[in-house]
């Protein structure tokens, strides 16, 4: 069993945590969204020193990675004092950096990352691995004037990339090269009896307007443009909130942004409940077989919530909710009359 080590904010003291609620401990990773650990602990004679180290901005060192306590609830009942902790991976502290300068033009992912960190590394290092040359240059307008995390999220979207943090070292790879194809299948009546697809049309829209930058004389560089999806023939006109972004001075770039931002398809996510522990890795493609709905395909793991302190408790797995994969599954569900 891996030890949990608590380190104070000043990084002058650290100690192994004991007497915490092992059943409460979990690690949760969701691709490009979150990576956190959480647990509950009550102060005892054995852990009183370590308990006092648990505070906002203190570090939790777990499985070779550093997490920073960002949310904590302290409570007391009689003589008993306890804390409930949520600690986010140190990668997310990158949002504390800000790049004010902007760049425009055709840029590679390396050029944009260099631009971000030109304002200061904040202790982070980075590399781009693209052996198959999947990354292309992308036309950028006024890239900058935002915190580091927001700018990296723009890069992940524009270049279809995934960032893999290892403490403060960031590796960027094409999404298509993330994860391995494995034969450790998820199959109905084998290691799961429960498959759940959440499908809703709350956010389904078919039309969106884009408004770019104004000149000094208060006229626009280009007239506001409206993009209407071909899906409007099926769903009618449903208007999404407009994009108002002063980074855009070229209408063609705004058009591409609108096509990317418009959610003209139902929101779909899939989860499975497993019967026993498997060892999926982040981004792995696993055979997903569910005979009642005639689903047989490789599908990517984009989220894992695991409970490493509870022997043999299976992880909760989130399956790919990319448009390509889930649209195909939606078609299968419709064919079966499920929706």
mmCIF file of C-alpha atoms in Angstrom:
data_model
loop_
_atom_site.group_PDB
_atom_site.id
_atom_site.type_symbol
_atom_site.label_atom_id
_atom_site.label_comp_id
_atom_site.label_asym_id
_atom_site.label_seq_id
_atom_site.Cartn_x
_atom_site.Cartn_y
_atom_site.Cartn_z
ATOM 1 C CA UNK A 1 0.000 0.000 0.000
ATOM 2 C CA UNK A 2 1.334 3.420 -0.968
ATOM 3 C CA UNK A 3 1.881 5.923 1.836
ATOM 4 C CA UNK A 4 0.217 9.341 1.900
ATOM 5 C CA UNK A 5 2.740 12.015 2.828
ATOM 6 C CA UNK A 6 1.685 15.476 3.994
ATOM 7 C CA UNK A 7 4.045 18.391 3.351
ATOM 8 C CA UNK A 8 3.535 21.934 4.623
ATOM 9 C CA UNK A 9 3.246 24.902 2.261
ATOM 10 C CA UNK A 10 6.749 26.114 3.075
ATOM 11 C CA UNK A 11 8.085 22.624 2.209
ATOM 12 C CA UNK A 12 10.059 22.493 5.444
ATOM 13 C CA UNK A 13 8.142 19.621 7.088
ATOM 14 C CA UNK A 14 6.615 16.387 5.830
ATOM 15 C CA UNK A 15 5.279 13.295 7.501
ATOM 16 C CA UNK A 16 3.469 10.053 6.628
ATOM 17 C CA UNK A 17 -0.259 10.184 7.408
ATOM 18 C CA UNK A 18 -1.729 7.395 9.546
ATOM 19 C CA UNK A 19 -5.157 6.713 11.040
ATOM 20 C CA UNK A 20 -7.064 8.235 8.113
ATOM 21 C CA UNK A 21 -10.298 6.761 6.770
ATOM 22 C CA UNK A 22 -9.016 4.414 4.068
ATOM 23 C CA UNK A 23 -12.521 3.808 2.720
ATOM 24 C CA UNK A 24 -12.877 7.522 1.986
ATOM 25 C CA UNK A 25 -9.718 7.814 -0.095
ATOM 26 C CA UNK A 26 -10.067 8.058 -3.861
ATOM 27 C CA UNK A 27 -8.102 9.313 -6.830
ATOM 28 C CA UNK A 28 -10.067 10.853 -9.691
ATOM 29 C CA UNK A 29 -8.678 11.644 -13.144
ATOM 30 C CA UNK A 30 -10.669 13.015 -16.075
ATOM 31 C CA UNK A 31 -8.808 13.721 -19.301
ATOM 32 C CA UNK A 32 -7.830 17.389 -19.726
ATOM 33 C CA UNK A 33 -10.265 18.308 -16.911
ATOM 34 C CA UNK A 34 -9.222 17.263 -13.425
ATOM 35 C CA UNK A 35 -6.862 15.131 -11.383
ATOM 36 C CA UNK A 36 -7.438 15.051 -7.648
ATOM 37 C CA UNK A 37 -7.292 12.976 -4.484
ATOM 38 C CA UNK A 38 -9.638 13.140 -1.521
ATOM 39 C CA UNK A 39 -9.878 11.613 1.955
ATOM 40 C CA UNK A 40 -11.249 12.093 5.473
ATOM 41 C CA UNK A 41 -9.106 11.999 8.600
ATOM 42 C CA UNK A 42 -9.784 12.294 12.320
ATOM 43 C CA UNK A 43 -7.126 13.584 14.706
ATOM 44 C CA UNK A 44 -5.682 10.863 16.917
ATOM 45 C CA UNK A 45 -2.765 10.489 19.253
ATOM 46 C CA UNK A 46 -0.823 8.745 16.490
ATOM 47 C CA UNK A 47 -1.363 11.358 13.756
ATOM 48 C CA UNK A 48 -1.652 14.638 15.683
ATOM 49 C CA UNK A 49 1.572 16.091 14.230
ATOM 50 C CA UNK A 50 0.676 15.173 10.649
ATOM 51 C CA UNK A 51 -2.937 16.250 11.163
ATOM 52 C CA UNK A 52 -1.765 19.773 11.971
ATOM 53 C CA UNK A 53 0.225 19.859 8.709
ATOM 54 C CA UNK A 54 -2.999 19.347 6.742
ATOM 55 C CA UNK A 55 -3.991 22.851 5.699
ATOM 56 C CA UNK A 56 -4.900 24.900 2.644
ATOM 57 C CA UNK A 57 -2.049 24.919 0.090
ATOM 58 C CA UNK A 58 -0.217 22.106 1.869
ATOM 59 C CA UNK A 59 0.949 19.280 -0.410
ATOM 60 C CA UNK A 60 -0.164 15.677 -0.503
ATOM 61 C CA UNK A 61 2.515 13.437 -1.977
ATOM 62 C CA UNK A 62 0.879 10.336 -3.356
ATOM 63 C CA UNK A 63 2.138 7.699 -5.802
ATOM 64 C CA UNK A 64 4.994 9.892 -7.004
ATOM 65 C CA UNK A 65 2.799 12.932 -7.667
ATOM 66 C CA UNK A 66 2.159 16.174 -5.795
ATOM 67 C CA UNK A 67 -1.361 17.390 -5.068
ATOM 68 C CA UNK A 68 -2.228 20.743 -3.481
ATOM 69 C CA UNK A 69 -5.024 21.036 -0.902
ATOM 70 C CA UNK A 70 -7.549 23.446 -2.403
ATOM 71 C CA UNK A 71 -10.706 22.549 -0.501
ATOM 72 C CA UNK A 72 -11.084 21.376 3.069
ATOM 73 C CA UNK A 73 -13.852 21.014 5.602
ATOM 74 C CA UNK A 74 -12.943 21.001 9.285
ATOM 75 C CA UNK A 75 -15.443 19.757 11.841
ATOM 76 C CA UNK A 76 -15.599 18.954 15.524
ATOM 77 C CA UNK A 77 -17.919 16.858 17.654
ATOM 78 C CA UNK A 78 -17.111 16.791 21.315
ATOM 79 C CA UNK A 79 -13.404 16.022 21.599
ATOM 80 C CA UNK A 80 -13.212 14.632 18.054
ATOM 81 C CA UNK A 81 -11.746 16.844 15.338
ATOM 82 C CA UNK A 82 -11.697 15.815 11.669
ATOM 83 C CA UNK A 83 -10.899 17.153 8.218
ATOM 84 C CA UNK A 84 -12.231 16.298 4.759
ATOM 85 C CA UNK A 85 -9.689 17.155 2.075
ATOM 86 C CA UNK A 86 -9.725 17.631 -1.692
ATOM 87 C CA UNK A 87 -6.309 18.141 -3.252
ATOM 88 C CA UNK A 88 -5.758 18.995 -6.923
ATOM 89 C CA UNK A 89 -2.719 17.959 -8.931
ATOM 90 C CA UNK A 90 0.077 20.520 -8.871
ATOM 91 C CA UNK A 91 -0.359 20.963 -12.654
ATOM 92 C CA UNK A 92 -3.464 23.058 -12.048
ATOM 93 C CA UNK A 93 -1.480 25.671 -10.107
ATOM 94 C CA UNK A 94 -0.241 26.725 -13.521
ATOM 95 C CA UNK A 95 -3.299 28.985 -13.648
ATOM 96 C CA UNK A 96 -1.483 31.326 -11.267
ATOM 97 C CA UNK A 97 0.756 32.456 -14.153
ATOM 98 C CA UNK A 98 -0.376 35.075 -16.678
ATOM 99 C CA UNK A 99 0.863 35.957 -20.166
ATOM 100 C CA UNK A 100 -0.259 39.471 -21.081
ATOM 101 C CA UNK A 101 1.392 39.627 -24.519
ATOM 102 C CA UNK A 102 -0.453 38.374 -27.595
ATOM 103 C CA UNK A 103 0.702 36.761 -30.835
ATOM 104 C CA UNK A 104 -1.080 36.422 -34.179
ATOM 105 C CA UNK A 105 -0.467 34.353 -37.290
ATOM 106 C CA UNK A 106 0.203 30.729 -38.205
ATOM 107 C CA UNK A 107 1.791 29.139 -35.172
ATOM 108 C CA UNK A 108 2.978 25.679 -34.196
ATOM 109 C CA UNK A 109 2.132 24.189 -30.820
ATOM 110 C CA UNK A 110 5.783 24.642 -29.817
ATOM 111 C CA UNK A 111 5.670 28.338 -30.655
ATOM 112 C CA UNK A 112 2.571 28.894 -28.534
ATOM 113 C CA UNK A 113 3.965 27.013 -25.558
ATOM 114 C CA UNK A 114 7.179 29.023 -25.840
ATOM 115 C CA UNK A 115 5.081 32.185 -25.886
ATOM 116 C CA UNK A 116 3.165 31.166 -22.745
ATOM 117 C CA UNK A 117 6.238 30.360 -20.690
ATOM 118 C CA UNK A 118 8.198 33.357 -21.934
ATOM 119 C CA UNK A 119 6.448 35.214 -19.109
ATOM 120 C CA UNK A 120 8.069 32.859 -16.566
ATOM 121 C CA UNK A 121 8.191 29.115 -16.038
ATOM 122 C CA UNK A 122 6.744 29.033 -12.481
ATOM 123 C CA UNK A 123 8.836 25.900 -12.012
ATOM 124 C CA UNK A 124 7.201 24.059 -14.924
ATOM 125 C CA UNK A 125 8.934 22.420 -17.847
ATOM 126 C CA UNK A 126 7.361 21.051 -21.016
ATOM 127 C CA UNK A 127 7.943 19.012 -24.146
ATOM 128 C CA UNK A 128 6.004 18.118 -27.286
ATOM 129 C CA UNK A 129 6.157 14.531 -28.546
ATOM 130 C CA UNK A 130 4.902 14.216 -32.102
ATOM 131 C CA UNK A 131 6.843 11.450 -33.823
ATOM 132 C CA UNK A 132 4.203 11.012 -36.537
ATOM 133 C CA UNK A 133 3.962 14.751 -37.248
ATOM 134 C CA UNK A 134 0.249 14.970 -36.412
ATOM 135 C CA UNK A 135 0.449 18.555 -35.151
ATOM 136 C CA UNK A 136 -0.008 21.207 -37.823
ATOM 137 C CA UNK A 137 0.313 24.974 -37.691
ATOM 138 C CA UNK A 138 -2.914 26.758 -36.782
ATOM 139 C CA UNK A 139 -3.933 30.326 -37.546
ATOM 140 C CA UNK A 140 -4.051 32.225 -34.269
ATOM 141 C CA UNK A 141 -5.444 35.636 -33.489
ATOM 142 C CA UNK A 142 -4.313 37.532 -30.416
ATOM 143 C CA UNK A 143 -3.281 34.401 -28.541
ATOM 144 C CA UNK A 144 -2.440 35.485 -25.013
ATOM 145 C CA UNK A 145 -3.774 37.894 -22.394
ATOM 146 C CA UNK A 146 -4.963 35.037 -20.187
ATOM 147 C CA UNK A 147 -3.695 32.784 -17.435
ATOM 148 C CA UNK A 148 -1.476 29.855 -18.363
ATOM 149 C CA UNK A 149 -4.128 27.189 -17.780
ATOM 150 C CA UNK A 150 -6.673 28.916 -20.010
ATOM 151 C CA UNK A 151 -4.083 29.298 -22.766
ATOM 152 C CA UNK A 152 -3.055 25.642 -22.504
ATOM 153 C CA UNK A 153 -6.711 24.629 -22.725
ATOM 154 C CA UNK A 154 -6.959 26.670 -25.946
ATOM 155 C CA UNK A 155 -3.944 24.806 -27.293
ATOM 156 C CA UNK A 156 -5.456 21.417 -26.391
ATOM 157 C CA UNK A 157 -8.600 22.362 -28.301
ATOM 158 C CA UNK A 158 -6.937 23.974 -31.326
ATOM 159 C CA UNK A 159 -4.334 21.244 -31.843
ATOM 160 C CA UNK A 160 -6.422 18.262 -30.670
ATOM 161 C CA UNK A 161 -3.806 17.508 -28.047
ATOM 162 C CA UNK A 162 -3.605 15.874 -24.640
ATOM 163 C CA UNK A 163 -1.374 17.089 -21.820
ATOM 164 C CA UNK A 164 0.178 14.484 -19.522
ATOM 165 C CA UNK A 165 1.463 16.069 -16.300
ATOM 166 C CA UNK A 166 4.213 14.430 -14.291
ATOM 167 C CA UNK A 167 4.342 16.776 -11.330
ATOM 168 C CA UNK A 168 5.593 20.025 -12.914
ATOM 169 C CA UNK A 169 6.747 18.488 -16.197
ATOM 170 C CA UNK A 170 4.141 18.631 -18.973
ATOM 171 C CA UNK A 171 4.158 16.388 -22.031
ATOM 172 C CA UNK A 172 1.936 17.287 -24.982
ATOM 173 C CA UNK A 173 0.982 14.594 -27.488
ATOM 174 C CA UNK A 174 -1.648 14.269 -30.255
ATOM 175 C CA UNK A 175 -4.917 12.874 -28.940
ATOM 176 C CA UNK A 176 -4.743 10.098 -31.543
ATOM 177 C CA UNK A 177 -1.525 8.831 -29.918
ATOM 178 C CA UNK A 178 -2.840 8.887 -26.359
ATOM 179 C CA UNK A 179 -3.320 5.500 -24.764
ATOM 180 C CA UNK A 180 -2.751 1.969 -25.996
ATOM 181 C CA UNK A 181 -5.111 -0.518 -27.581
ATOM 182 C CA UNK A 182 -5.608 -3.321 -25.070
ATOM 183 C CA UNK A 183 -7.518 -6.586 -25.118
ATOM 184 C CA UNK A 184 -8.676 -6.262 -21.494
ATOM 185 C CA UNK A 185 -12.312 -6.029 -22.491
ATOM 186 C CA UNK A 186 -15.353 -4.556 -20.824
ATOM 187 C CA UNK A 187 -18.143 -6.982 -21.649
ATOM 188 C CA UNK A 188 -21.751 -7.413 -20.584
ATOM 189 C CA UNK A 189 -22.314 -10.430 -18.295
ATOM 190 C CA UNK A 190 -18.558 -10.869 -18.087
ATOM 191 C CA UNK A 191 -17.264 -8.042 -15.941
ATOM 192 C CA UNK A 192 -20.230 -5.684 -16.052
ATOM 193 C CA UNK A 193 -23.994 -5.996 -15.777
ATOM 194 C CA UNK A 194 -24.551 -2.272 -15.937
ATOM 195 C CA UNK A 195 -23.951 0.120 -18.802
ATOM 196 C CA UNK A 196 -25.300 3.629 -18.596
ATOM 197 C CA UNK A 197 -25.549 6.199 -21.358
ATOM 198 C CA UNK A 198 -26.651 9.668 -20.345
ATOM 199 C CA UNK A 199 -28.157 11.391 -23.344
ATOM 200 C CA UNK A 200 -29.755 14.812 -23.266
ATOM 201 C CA UNK A 201 -30.587 17.641 -25.646
ATOM 202 C CA UNK A 202 -30.517 20.488 -23.118
ATOM 203 C CA UNK A 203 -27.507 22.034 -24.829
ATOM 204 C CA UNK A 204 -28.337 21.064 -28.412
ATOM 205 C CA UNK A 205 -28.241 24.173 -30.614
ATOM 206 C CA UNK A 206 -28.123 24.651 -34.358
ATOM 207 C CA UNK A 207 -27.210 28.305 -34.894
ATOM 208 C CA UNK A 208 -24.578 30.628 -33.465
ATOM 209 C CA UNK A 209 -23.411 34.179 -34.105
ATOM 210 C CA UNK A 210 -19.811 35.398 -33.913
ATOM 211 C CA UNK A 211 -18.750 38.971 -33.182
ATOM 212 C CA UNK A 212 -15.109 39.970 -33.551
ATOM 213 C CA UNK A 213 -12.961 42.964 -32.728
ATOM 214 C CA UNK A 214 -13.880 46.594 -33.183
ATOM 215 C CA UNK A 215 -11.588 49.179 -34.715
ATOM 216 C CA UNK A 216 -10.806 52.507 -33.064
ATOM 217 C CA UNK A 217 -13.665 54.105 -35.019
ATOM 218 C CA UNK A 218 -16.077 51.573 -33.417
ATOM 219 C CA UNK A 219 -16.671 49.686 -36.679
ATOM 220 C CA UNK A 220 -15.939 45.964 -36.824
ATOM 221 C CA UNK A 221 -13.050 44.384 -38.699
ATOM 222 C CA UNK A 222 -15.729 42.136 -40.199
ATOM 223 C CA UNK A 223 -19.498 42.148 -39.886
ATOM 224 C CA UNK A 224 -20.915 39.761 -37.287
ATOM 225 C CA UNK A 225 -21.418 36.369 -38.920
ATOM 226 C CA UNK A 226 -23.931 33.607 -38.272
ATOM 227 C CA UNK A 227 -23.314 29.906 -38.752
ATOM 228 C CA UNK A 228 -26.275 27.547 -39.142
ATOM 229 C CA UNK A 229 -25.640 23.824 -38.827
ATOM 230 C CA UNK A 230 -27.061 21.349 -41.353
ATOM 231 C CA UNK A 231 -28.628 19.688 -38.282
ATOM 232 C CA UNK A 232 -31.122 22.581 -38.257
ATOM 233 C CA UNK A 233 -33.063 20.687 -40.922
ATOM 234 C CA UNK A 234 -33.757 18.019 -38.304
ATOM 235 C CA UNK A 235 -33.964 20.033 -35.087
ATOM 236 C CA UNK A 236 -35.026 23.460 -36.334
ATOM 237 C CA UNK A 237 -33.293 26.720 -35.446
ATOM 238 C CA UNK A 238 -32.007 26.670 -31.856
ATOM 239 C CA UNK A 239 -29.788 29.635 -31.074
ATOM 240 C CA UNK A 240 -26.640 29.215 -28.963
ATOM 241 C CA UNK A 241 -25.140 32.112 -27.008
ATOM 242 C CA UNK A 242 -23.011 34.246 -29.350
ATOM 243 C CA UNK A 243 -19.237 34.249 -29.368
ATOM 244 C CA UNK A 244 -17.920 37.741 -28.651
ATOM 245 C CA UNK A 245 -14.135 37.628 -28.894
ATOM 246 C CA UNK A 246 -11.933 40.602 -29.665
ATOM 247 C CA UNK A 247 -9.058 38.351 -30.657
ATOM 248 C CA UNK A 248 -10.734 37.795 -34.044
ATOM 249 C CA UNK A 249 -10.124 40.221 -36.919
ATOM 250 C CA UNK A 250 -10.584 37.713 -39.773
ATOM 251 C CA UNK A 251 -14.037 36.339 -40.590
ATOM 252 C CA UNK A 252 -12.762 32.949 -41.784
ATOM 253 C CA UNK A 253 -11.133 32.256 -38.431
ATOM 254 C CA UNK A 254 -14.330 33.182 -36.636
ATOM 255 C CA UNK A 255 -16.298 30.832 -38.902
ATOM 256 C CA UNK A 256 -14.056 27.933 -37.930
ATOM 257 C CA UNK A 257 -14.468 28.850 -34.261
ATOM 258 C CA UNK A 258 -18.267 28.864 -34.582
ATOM 259 C CA UNK A 259 -18.338 25.425 -36.221
ATOM 260 C CA UNK A 260 -16.188 24.070 -33.401
ATOM 261 C CA UNK A 261 -18.160 25.732 -30.586
ATOM 262 C CA UNK A 262 -21.665 24.911 -31.773
ATOM 263 C CA UNK A 263 -23.032 21.815 -30.044
ATOM 264 C CA UNK A 264 -25.353 20.573 -32.760
ATOM 265 C CA UNK A 265 -25.656 17.036 -31.410
ATOM 266 C CA UNK A 266 -27.044 15.499 -28.203
ATOM 267 C CA UNK A 267 -24.777 15.443 -25.179
ATOM 268 C CA UNK A 268 -23.734 11.844 -24.576
ATOM 269 C CA UNK A 269 -21.548 10.241 -21.933
ATOM 270 C CA UNK A 270 -21.107 6.619 -21.011
ATOM 271 C CA UNK A 271 -20.141 4.941 -17.757
ATOM 272 C CA UNK A 272 -19.853 1.331 -16.692
ATOM 273 C CA UNK A 273 -19.904 -0.334 -13.293
ATOM 274 C CA UNK A 274 -17.435 -3.201 -13.140
ATOM 275 C CA UNK A 275 -17.702 -6.375 -11.079
ATOM 276 C CA UNK A 276 -14.008 -6.667 -10.347
ATOM 277 C CA UNK A 277 -10.814 -4.704 -10.664
ATOM 278 C CA UNK A 278 -9.199 -4.290 -14.053
ATOM 279 C CA UNK A 279 -6.119 -2.243 -14.706
ATOM 280 C CA UNK A 280 -7.043 0.305 -17.337
ATOM 281 C CA UNK A 281 -4.573 3.067 -18.016
ATOM 282 C CA UNK A 282 -5.377 6.623 -18.923
ATOM 283 C CA UNK A 283 -6.421 6.900 -22.537
ATOM 284 C CA UNK A 284 -6.407 3.151 -23.207
ATOM 285 C CA UNK A 285 -8.668 1.801 -25.929
ATOM 286 C CA UNK A 286 -10.552 -1.211 -24.598
ATOM 287 C CA UNK A 287 -12.926 -3.605 -26.373
ATOM 288 C CA UNK A 288 -16.401 -2.585 -25.275
ATOM 289 C CA UNK A 289 -18.968 -5.314 -25.937
ATOM 290 C CA UNK A 290 -22.628 -4.992 -24.963
ATOM 291 C CA UNK A 291 -24.704 -7.560 -26.821
ATOM 292 C CA UNK A 292 -28.187 -6.318 -25.752
ATOM 293 C CA UNK A 293 -27.566 -3.106 -27.693
ATOM 294 C CA UNK A 294 -25.395 -4.699 -30.378
ATOM 295 C CA UNK A 295 -22.444 -2.527 -29.397
ATOM 296 C CA UNK A 296 -19.024 -3.937 -30.207
ATOM 297 C CA UNK A 297 -16.270 -1.397 -30.583
ATOM 298 C CA UNK A 298 -13.027 -0.102 -29.145
ATOM 299 C CA UNK A 299 -13.689 2.838 -26.894
ATOM 300 C CA UNK A 300 -11.314 5.123 -25.051
ATOM 301 C CA UNK A 301 -11.082 5.486 -21.296
ATOM 302 C CA UNK A 302 -11.204 9.221 -20.552
ATOM 303 C CA UNK A 303 -11.841 9.034 -16.822
ATOM 304 C CA UNK A 304 -10.859 6.771 -13.934
ATOM 305 C CA UNK A 305 -11.965 7.059 -10.322
ATOM 306 C CA UNK A 306 -10.164 4.461 -8.228
ATOM 307 C CA UNK A 307 -10.173 3.441 -4.584
ATOM 308 C CA UNK A 308 -6.641 2.118 -4.005
ATOM 309 C CA UNK A 309 -7.027 1.637 -0.253
ATOM 310 C CA UNK A 310 -9.978 -0.755 -0.616
ATOM 311 C CA UNK A 311 -8.782 -4.187 -1.788
ATOM 312 C CA UNK A 312 -10.449 -5.445 -4.975
ATOM 313 C CA UNK A 313 -12.831 -2.496 -5.304
ATOM 314 C CA UNK A 314 -13.220 -1.886 -9.045
ATOM 315 C CA UNK A 315 -12.609 1.568 -10.500
ATOM 316 C CA UNK A 316 -15.389 3.689 -11.935
ATOM 317 C CA UNK A 317 -14.603 4.105 -15.621
ATOM 318 C CA UNK A 318 -15.771 6.911 -17.908
ATOM 319 C CA UNK A 319 -15.806 5.986 -21.583
ATOM 320 C CA UNK A 320 -14.964 8.250 -24.468
ATOM 321 C CA UNK A 321 -17.539 10.915 -25.104
ATOM 322 C CA UNK A 322 -15.959 12.171 -28.300
ATOM 323 C CA UNK A 323 -18.412 13.069 -31.003
ATOM 324 C CA UNK A 324 -17.288 10.344 -33.408
ATOM 325 C CA UNK A 325 -17.568 7.453 -30.952
ATOM 326 C CA UNK A 326 -20.701 8.479 -29.141
ATOM 327 C CA UNK A 327 -22.573 9.456 -32.309
ATOM 328 C CA UNK A 328 -22.041 5.903 -33.549
ATOM 329 C CA UNK A 329 -23.339 4.516 -30.257
ATOM 330 C CA UNK A 330 -26.311 6.880 -30.421
ATOM 331 C CA UNK A 331 -27.172 5.461 -33.844
ATOM 332 C CA UNK A 332 -27.016 1.910 -32.445
ATOM 333 C CA UNK A 333 -29.272 2.846 -29.549
ATOM 334 C CA UNK A 334 -31.773 4.403 -31.924
ATOM 335 C CA UNK A 335 -31.704 1.319 -34.137
ATOM 336 C CA UNK A 336 -32.520 -0.838 -31.107
ATOM 337 C CA UNK A 337 -35.393 1.455 -30.187
ATOM 338 C CA UNK A 338 -33.790 2.430 -26.868
ATOM 339 C CA UNK A 339 -34.145 6.131 -27.713
#
